[in-house]
CSV table of C-alpha atoms in Angstrom, one decimal:
chain,number,residue,atom,x,y,z
A,1,UNK,CA,0.0,0.0,0.0
A,2,UNK,CA,1.4,3.5,-0.9
A,3,UNK,CA,2.7,5.6,1.8
A,4,UNK,CA,1.2,9.2,1.7
A,5,UNK,CA,3.6,12.0,1.4
A,6,UNK,CA,3.9,14.0,4.6
A,7,UNK,CA,6.0,16.9,6.0
A,8,UNK,CA,9.6,16.3,7.1
A,9,UNK,CA,10.6,13.9,4.3
A,10,UNK,CA,14.4,14.0,4.3
A,11,UNK,CA,15.7,15.3,0.9
A,12,UNK,CA,19.3,14.5,-0.3
A,13,UNK,CA,21.1,16.8,-2.6
A,14,UNK,CA,20.7,15.8,-6.3
A,15,UNK,CA,21.9,17.4,-9.5
A,16,UNK,CA,19.7,20.3,-10.7
A,17,UNK,CA,17.3,19.9,-13.6
A,18,UNK,CA,19.3,20.4,-16.8
A,19,UNK,CA,17.7,22.8,-19.3
A,20,UNK,CA,18.4,20.3,-22.0
A,21,UNK,CA,16.0,17.6,-20.7
A,22,UNK,CA,13.0,17.0,-23.0
A,23,UNK,CA,10.4,18.2,-20.4
A,24,UNK,CA,12.5,21.3,-19.5
A,25,UNK,CA,12.8,22.1,-23.2
A,26,UNK,CA,9.0,22.0,-23.6
A,27,UNK,CA,8.1,24.5,-20.9
A,28,UNK,CA,9.6,27.3,-18.9
A,29,UNK,CA,7.4,26.4,-15.9
A,30,UNK,CA,8.9,24.9,-12.7
A,31,UNK,CA,9.1,21.1,-12.8
A,32,UNK,CA,6.5,20.3,-10.3
A,33,UNK,CA,3.4,18.1,-10.3
A,34,UNK,CA,0.5,16.8,-8.2
A,35,UNK,CA,1.7,13.7,-6.4
A,36,UNK,CA,-0.5,11.4,-4.5
A,37,UNK,CA,2.2,9.2,-2.9
A,38,UNK,CA,5.2,7.1,-3.6
A,39,UNK,CA,6.2,3.6,-2.5
A,40,UNK,CA,8.4,0.5,-3.1
A,41,UNK,CA,6.6,-2.5,-4.7
A,42,UNK,CA,7.7,-5.8,-6.1
A,43,UNK,CA,6.2,-7.7,-9.0
A,44,UNK,CA,3.1,-5.4,-9.4
A,45,UNK,CA,4.2,-2.2,-11.2
A,46,UNK,CA,6.8,-3.7,-13.5
A,47,UNK,CA,9.6,-6.2,-13.2
A,48,UNK,CA,11.6,-6.5,-10.0
A,49,UNK,CA,11.4,-4.1,-7.1
A,50,UNK,CA,10.4,-0.6,-8.2
A,51,UNK,CA,10.2,2.9,-6.8
A,52,UNK,CA,6.7,3.9,-7.8
A,53,UNK,CA,5.4,7.5,-8.0
A,54,UNK,CA,1.7,7.8,-8.0
A,55,UNK,CA,0.5,11.1,-9.5
A,56,UNK,CA,-2.9,12.6,-8.8
A,57,UNK,CA,-5.6,13.1,-11.4
A,58,UNK,CA,-7.4,10.8,-13.8
A,59,UNK,CA,-9.8,11.4,-16.6
A,60,UNK,CA,-11.4,7.9,-16.2
A,61,UNK,CA,-13.8,6.8,-13.6
A,62,UNK,CA,-13.4,3.1,-13.7
A,63,UNK,CA,-16.1,1.1,-11.9
A,64,UNK,CA,-13.6,-1.1,-10.2
A,65,UNK,CA,-10.9,1.5,-9.5
A,66,UNK,CA,-9.1,0.5,-6.2
A,67,UNK,CA,-7.6,4.2,-5.8
A,68,UNK,CA,-10.6,6.6,-6.4
A,69,UNK,CA,-8.8,8.9,-4.1
A,70,UNK,CA,-6.3,9.6,-7.0
A,71,UNK,CA,-9.0,10.9,-9.4
A,72,UNK,CA,-8.7,14.6,-8.4
A,73,UNK,CA,-5.4,16.4,-9.0
A,74,UNK,CA,-6.2,18.9,-6.3
A,75,UNK,CA,-6.1,16.1,-3.7
A,76,UNK,CA,-2.4,15.5,-4.4
A,77,UNK,CA,0.6,17.2,-2.9
A,78,UNK,CA,2.4,19.8,-5.0
A,79,UNK,CA,5.9,18.3,-5.3
A,80,UNK,CA,9.0,19.1,-7.2
A,81,UNK,CA,10.9,16.6,-9.5
A,82,UNK,CA,13.9,17.2,-7.3
A,83,UNK,CA,12.0,15.8,-4.2
A,84,UNK,CA,11.0,12.7,-6.1
A,85,UNK,CA,14.4,12.0,-7.5
A,86,UNK,CA,15.9,12.6,-4.1
A,87,UNK,CA,13.6,9.9,-2.6
A,88,UNK,CA,14.2,7.5,-5.4
A,89,UNK,CA,18.0,7.9,-5.1
A,90,UNK,CA,18.0,6.3,-1.7
A,91,UNK,CA,16.9,2.9,-3.1
A,92,UNK,CA,19.0,2.8,-6.3
A,93,UNK,CA,21.4,0.0,-5.1
A,94,UNK,CA,18.6,-2.1,-3.6
A,95,UNK,CA,16.5,-1.7,-6.8
A,96,UNK,CA,19.4,-2.5,-9.1
A,97,UNK,CA,20.2,-5.7,-7.2
A,98,UNK,CA,16.6,-6.9,-7.8
A,99,UNK,CA,16.7,-6.1,-11.5
A,100,UNK,CA,13.9,-3.5,-10.9
A,101,UNK,CA,13.5,0.1,-11.7
A,102,UNK,CA,11.1,3.0,-11.3
A,103,UNK,CA,7.5,3.4,-12.4
A,104,UNK,CA,5.4,6.5,-12.9
A,105,UNK,CA,1.8,5.6,-12.2
A,106,UNK,CA,-1.4,7.2,-11.0
A,107,UNK,CA,-4.2,8.2,-11.3
A,108,UNK,CA,-3.2,8.9,-14.8
A,109,UNK,CA,0.4,10.2,-15.3
A,110,UNK,CA,-0.2,11.6,-18.8
A,111,UNK,CA,-2.6,14.1,-17.3
A,112,UNK,CA,0.6,15.7,-16.3
A,113,UNK,CA,2.8,15.0,-19.3
A,114,UNK,CA,5.6,17.5,-18.6
A,115,UNK,CA,6.1,16.5,-15.0
A,116,UNK,CA,5.9,12.8,-16.0
A,117,UNK,CA,8.4,13.3,-18.8
A,118,UNK,CA,10.8,15.1,-16.5
A,119,UNK,CA,10.6,12.3,-13.9
A,120,UNK,CA,11.1,9.5,-16.6
A,121,UNK,CA,14.1,11.3,-18.1
A,122,UNK,CA,15.8,11.9,-14.7
A,123,UNK,CA,15.1,8.4,-13.3
A,124,UNK,CA,16.6,6.9,-16.4
A,125,UNK,CA,19.5,9.2,-17.1
A,126,UNK,CA,20.5,10.6,-13.6
A,127,UNK,CA,19.8,7.5,-11.6
A,128,UNK,CA,20.2,4.8,-14.3
A,129,UNK,CA,17.0,3.1,-13.5
A,130,UNK,CA,14.8,1.0,-15.8
A,131,UNK,CA,11.7,3.1,-16.4
A,132,UNK,CA,8.0,2.2,-16.8
A,133,UNK,CA,4.9,4.2,-17.5
A,134,UNK,CA,1.6,2.9,-16.1
A,135,UNK,CA,-1.3,4.3,-18.1
A,136,UNK,CA,-4.7,3.7,-19.5
A,137,UNK,CA,-3.6,5.1,-22.8
A,138,UNK,CA,-6.5,7.5,-23.0
A,139,UNK,CA,-4.3,10.5,-23.0
A,140,UNK,CA,-1.6,8.8,-25.1
A,141,UNK,CA,-1.6,11.6,-27.6
A,142,UNK,CA,-0.1,13.8,-24.9
A,143,UNK,CA,3.0,11.6,-24.6
A,144,UNK,CA,5.8,13.1,-26.7
A,145,UNK,CA,8.2,10.9,-28.5
A,146,UNK,CA,10.9,12.3,-26.2
A,147,UNK,CA,8.8,11.0,-23.1
A,148,UNK,CA,8.4,7.7,-24.8
A,149,UNK,CA,12.2,7.4,-25.6
A,150,UNK,CA,12.8,7.7,-21.8
A,151,UNK,CA,10.3,5.0,-21.2
A,152,UNK,CA,11.6,1.4,-21.2
A,153,UNK,CA,8.3,-0.3,-20.6
A,154,UNK,CA,4.6,0.8,-20.9
A,155,UNK,CA,2.1,-0.9,-18.7
A,156,UNK,CA,-1.1,-0.4,-20.7
A,157,UNK,CA,-4.5,-1.1,-19.4
A,158,UNK,CA,-6.9,-2.3,-22.1
A,159,UNK,CA,-10.1,-2.6,-20.1
A,160,UNK,CA,-12.4,-3.9,-22.8
A,161,UNK,CA,-12.6,-4.5,-26.6
A,162,UNK,CA,-16.3,-3.6,-26.8
A,163,UNK,CA,-16.6,0.2,-27.2
A,164,UNK,CA,-20.0,0.2,-25.2
A,165,UNK,CA,-18.5,-1.9,-22.4
A,166,UNK,CA,-15.3,0.3,-22.2
A,167,UNK,CA,-17.4,3.4,-21.9
A,168,UNK,CA,-19.5,1.7,-19.2
A,169,UNK,CA,-16.4,0.7,-17.3
A,170,UNK,CA,-14.5,3.9,-17.7
A,171,UNK,CA,-16.9,6.6,-18.7
A,172,UNK,CA,-14.6,7.4,-21.8
A,173,UNK,CA,-14.2,6.1,-25.3
A,174,UNK,CA,-12.0,3.2,-26.3
A,175,UNK,CA,-10.4,4.5,-29.5
A,176,UNK,CA,-7.6,6.7,-27.9
A,177,UNK,CA,-6.2,3.7,-26.0
A,178,UNK,CA,-6.1,1.6,-29.2
A,179,UNK,CA,-4.4,4.4,-31.1
A,180,UNK,CA,-1.8,4.8,-28.5
A,181,UNK,CA,-1.2,1.0,-28.5
A,182,UNK,CA,-0.7,1.1,-32.2
A,183,UNK,CA,1.7,4.1,-31.8
A,184,UNK,CA,3.8,2.2,-29.3
A,185,UNK,CA,4.0,-0.7,-31.6
A,186,UNK,CA,5.3,1.6,-34.4
A,187,UNK,CA,7.9,3.0,-32.1
A,188,UNK,CA,9.0,-0.5,-30.9
A,189,UNK,CA,8.3,0.3,-27.3
A,190,UNK,CA,7.9,-2.8,-25.0
A,191,UNK,CA,4.4,-3.2,-23.6
A,192,UNK,CA,2.8,-5.2,-20.9
A,193,UNK,CA,-1.0,-5.3,-21.3
A,194,UNK,CA,-3.3,-5.4,-18.3
A,195,UNK,CA,-6.8,-6.8,-18.5
A,196,UNK,CA,-9.1,-6.9,-15.6
A,197,UNK,CA,-11.6,-9.7,-15.7
A,198,UNK,CA,-14.9,-8.7,-14.3
A,199,UNK,CA,-17.7,-11.3,-14.2
A,200,UNK,CA,-20.8,-10.0,-16.1
A,201,UNK,CA,-18.8,-7.0,-17.5
A,202,UNK,CA,-15.5,-7.9,-19.3
A,203,UNK,CA,-15.8,-11.6,-19.3
A,204,UNK,CA,-17.8,-12.0,-22.6
A,205,UNK,CA,-15.8,-14.4,-24.8
A,206,UNK,CA,-16.0,-12.0,-27.7
A,207,UNK,CA,-14.5,-9.2,-25.5
A,208,UNK,CA,-11.7,-11.4,-24.4
A,209,UNK,CA,-10.9,-12.6,-27.8
A,210,UNK,CA,-10.9,-9.1,-29.2
A,211,UNK,CA,-8.4,-7.9,-26.7
A,212,UNK,CA,-6.2,-10.9,-27.1
A,213,UNK,CA,-6.2,-10.7,-31.0
A,214,UNK,CA,-5.5,-7.0,-30.9
A,215,UNK,CA,-2.6,-7.5,-28.4
A,216,UNK,CA,-1.2,-10.5,-30.2
A,217,UNK,CA,-1.1,-8.6,-33.5
A,218,UNK,CA,0.9,-5.6,-32.2
A,219,UNK,CA,4.2,-7.4,-32.1
A,220,UNK,CA,5.6,-5.5,-29.0
A,221,UNK,CA,3.5,-7.0,-26.2
A,222,UNK,CA,5.9,-9.1,-24.0
A,223,UNK,CA,3.4,-9.9,-21.3
A,224,UNK,CA,-0.3,-9.9,-20.4
A,225,UNK,CA,-1.5,-9.7,-16.9
A,226,UNK,CA,-5.0,-11.1,-16.6
A,227,UNK,CA,-6.1,-9.6,-13.3
A,228,UNK,CA,-9.1,-11.0,-11.4
A,229,UNK,CA,-11.6,-8.5,-10.2
A,230,UNK,CA,-11.5,-7.7,-6.5
A,231,UNK,CA,-13.4,-5.3,-4.2
A,232,UNK,CA,-10.3,-4.1,-2.1
A,233,UNK,CA,-11.0,-0.5,-2.9
A,234,UNK,CA,-14.7,-0.5,-1.9
A,235,UNK,CA,-13.8,1.0,1.5
A,236,UNK,CA,-12.2,4.0,-0.3
A,237,UNK,CA,-15.3,4.5,-2.4
A,238,UNK,CA,-17.4,4.6,0.8
A,239,UNK,CA,-15.0,7.0,2.6
A,240,UNK,CA,-15.4,9.4,-0.4
A,241,UNK,CA,-19.2,9.1,-0.3
A,242,UNK,CA,-19.2,7.2,-3.7
A,243,UNK,CA,-21.4,4.3,-4.7
A,244,UNK,CA,-19.5,1.2,-5.5
A,245,UNK,CA,-21.8,-0.3,-8.1
A,246,UNK,CA,-19.9,-3.6,-8.3
A,247,UNK,CA,-20.6,-4.4,-4.7
A,248,UNK,CA,-22.5,-7.6,-5.6
A,249,UNK,CA,-20.2,-8.6,-8.3
A,250,UNK,CA,-18.2,-11.8,-7.4
A,251,UNK,CA,-14.6,-12.4,-8.1
A,252,UNK,CA,-14.0,-14.6,-11.2
A,253,UNK,CA,-13.3,-18.3,-10.4
A,254,UNK,CA,-9.7,-19.5,-10.7
A,255,UNK,CA,-10.9,-21.7,-13.6
A,256,UNK,CA,-12.3,-18.8,-15.5
A,257,UNK,CA,-9.2,-16.8,-15.0
A,258,UNK,CA,-7.1,-19.7,-16.2
A,259,UNK,CA,-9.3,-20.1,-19.4
A,260,UNK,CA,-8.9,-16.4,-20.2
A,261,UNK,CA,-5.1,-16.7,-20.0
A,262,UNK,CA,-5.3,-19.6,-22.4
A,263,UNK,CA,-7.2,-17.3,-24.9
A,264,UNK,CA,-4.2,-14.7,-24.8
A,265,UNK,CA,-1.6,-17.6,-25.1
A,266,UNK,CA,-3.5,-18.9,-28.2
A,267,UNK,CA,-2.5,-15.6,-29.8
A,268,UNK,CA,1.2,-16.2,-28.9
A,269,UNK,CA,1.3,-14.0,-25.8
A,270,UNK,CA,2.9,-14.7,-22.5
A,271,UNK,CA,-0.1,-14.4,-20.2
A,272,UNK,CA,0.0,-14.6,-16.4
């Protein structure tokens, strides 16, 4: 679970932001963003142990979101890139020993593309870490080529193949995510696809087959995570005064999860 930022976080001296970095070249504004929290995780946000920065703000309102407290950018803490890099630098040796890296997540990090680009660039070039971007792809058009060059891996959520189901799940259209996936394939960026299996919502065989065929045809998807729906975030919805409409939805059976993974494998994908 992420640890919220608070006062008194020790900050080590780090090199100043170089004016030549892609994000700095794109704007004259200070390199700051709205950060929800940061944490160390293993095997969830990319390979190995990773320093994960969770940014605030998301244009989607997914019915099963386990972090609805990240939806509003104003609920985050205004934080400098220097502070994030200083915190991440404490764990570089530990992360390197595990074959891990750093992930910028959310919320939706591409809601803050300049800040996200600055973080990815400095995590990669100053700290020498493998970098990952965790995104829905809905705002993929905001990711510059420079930002993507500083991204070693994209964790891409494809929540449904059916446009109507996708809109029901997220409140947004599907096409921008598919366009971004095709762009990543054209750039040769490595992608891990995430697909959340929700009984009665995203488990229709045609829906699963559609996502699997699309991902299998891209040529740059090295892994697919089939994630069984859970209700661990329901308490957060209640605390925020929101109605969790999937309260009565059960988790998918282990057998159904296994069968969906086989659909992805049938398209030549490594599904776990």
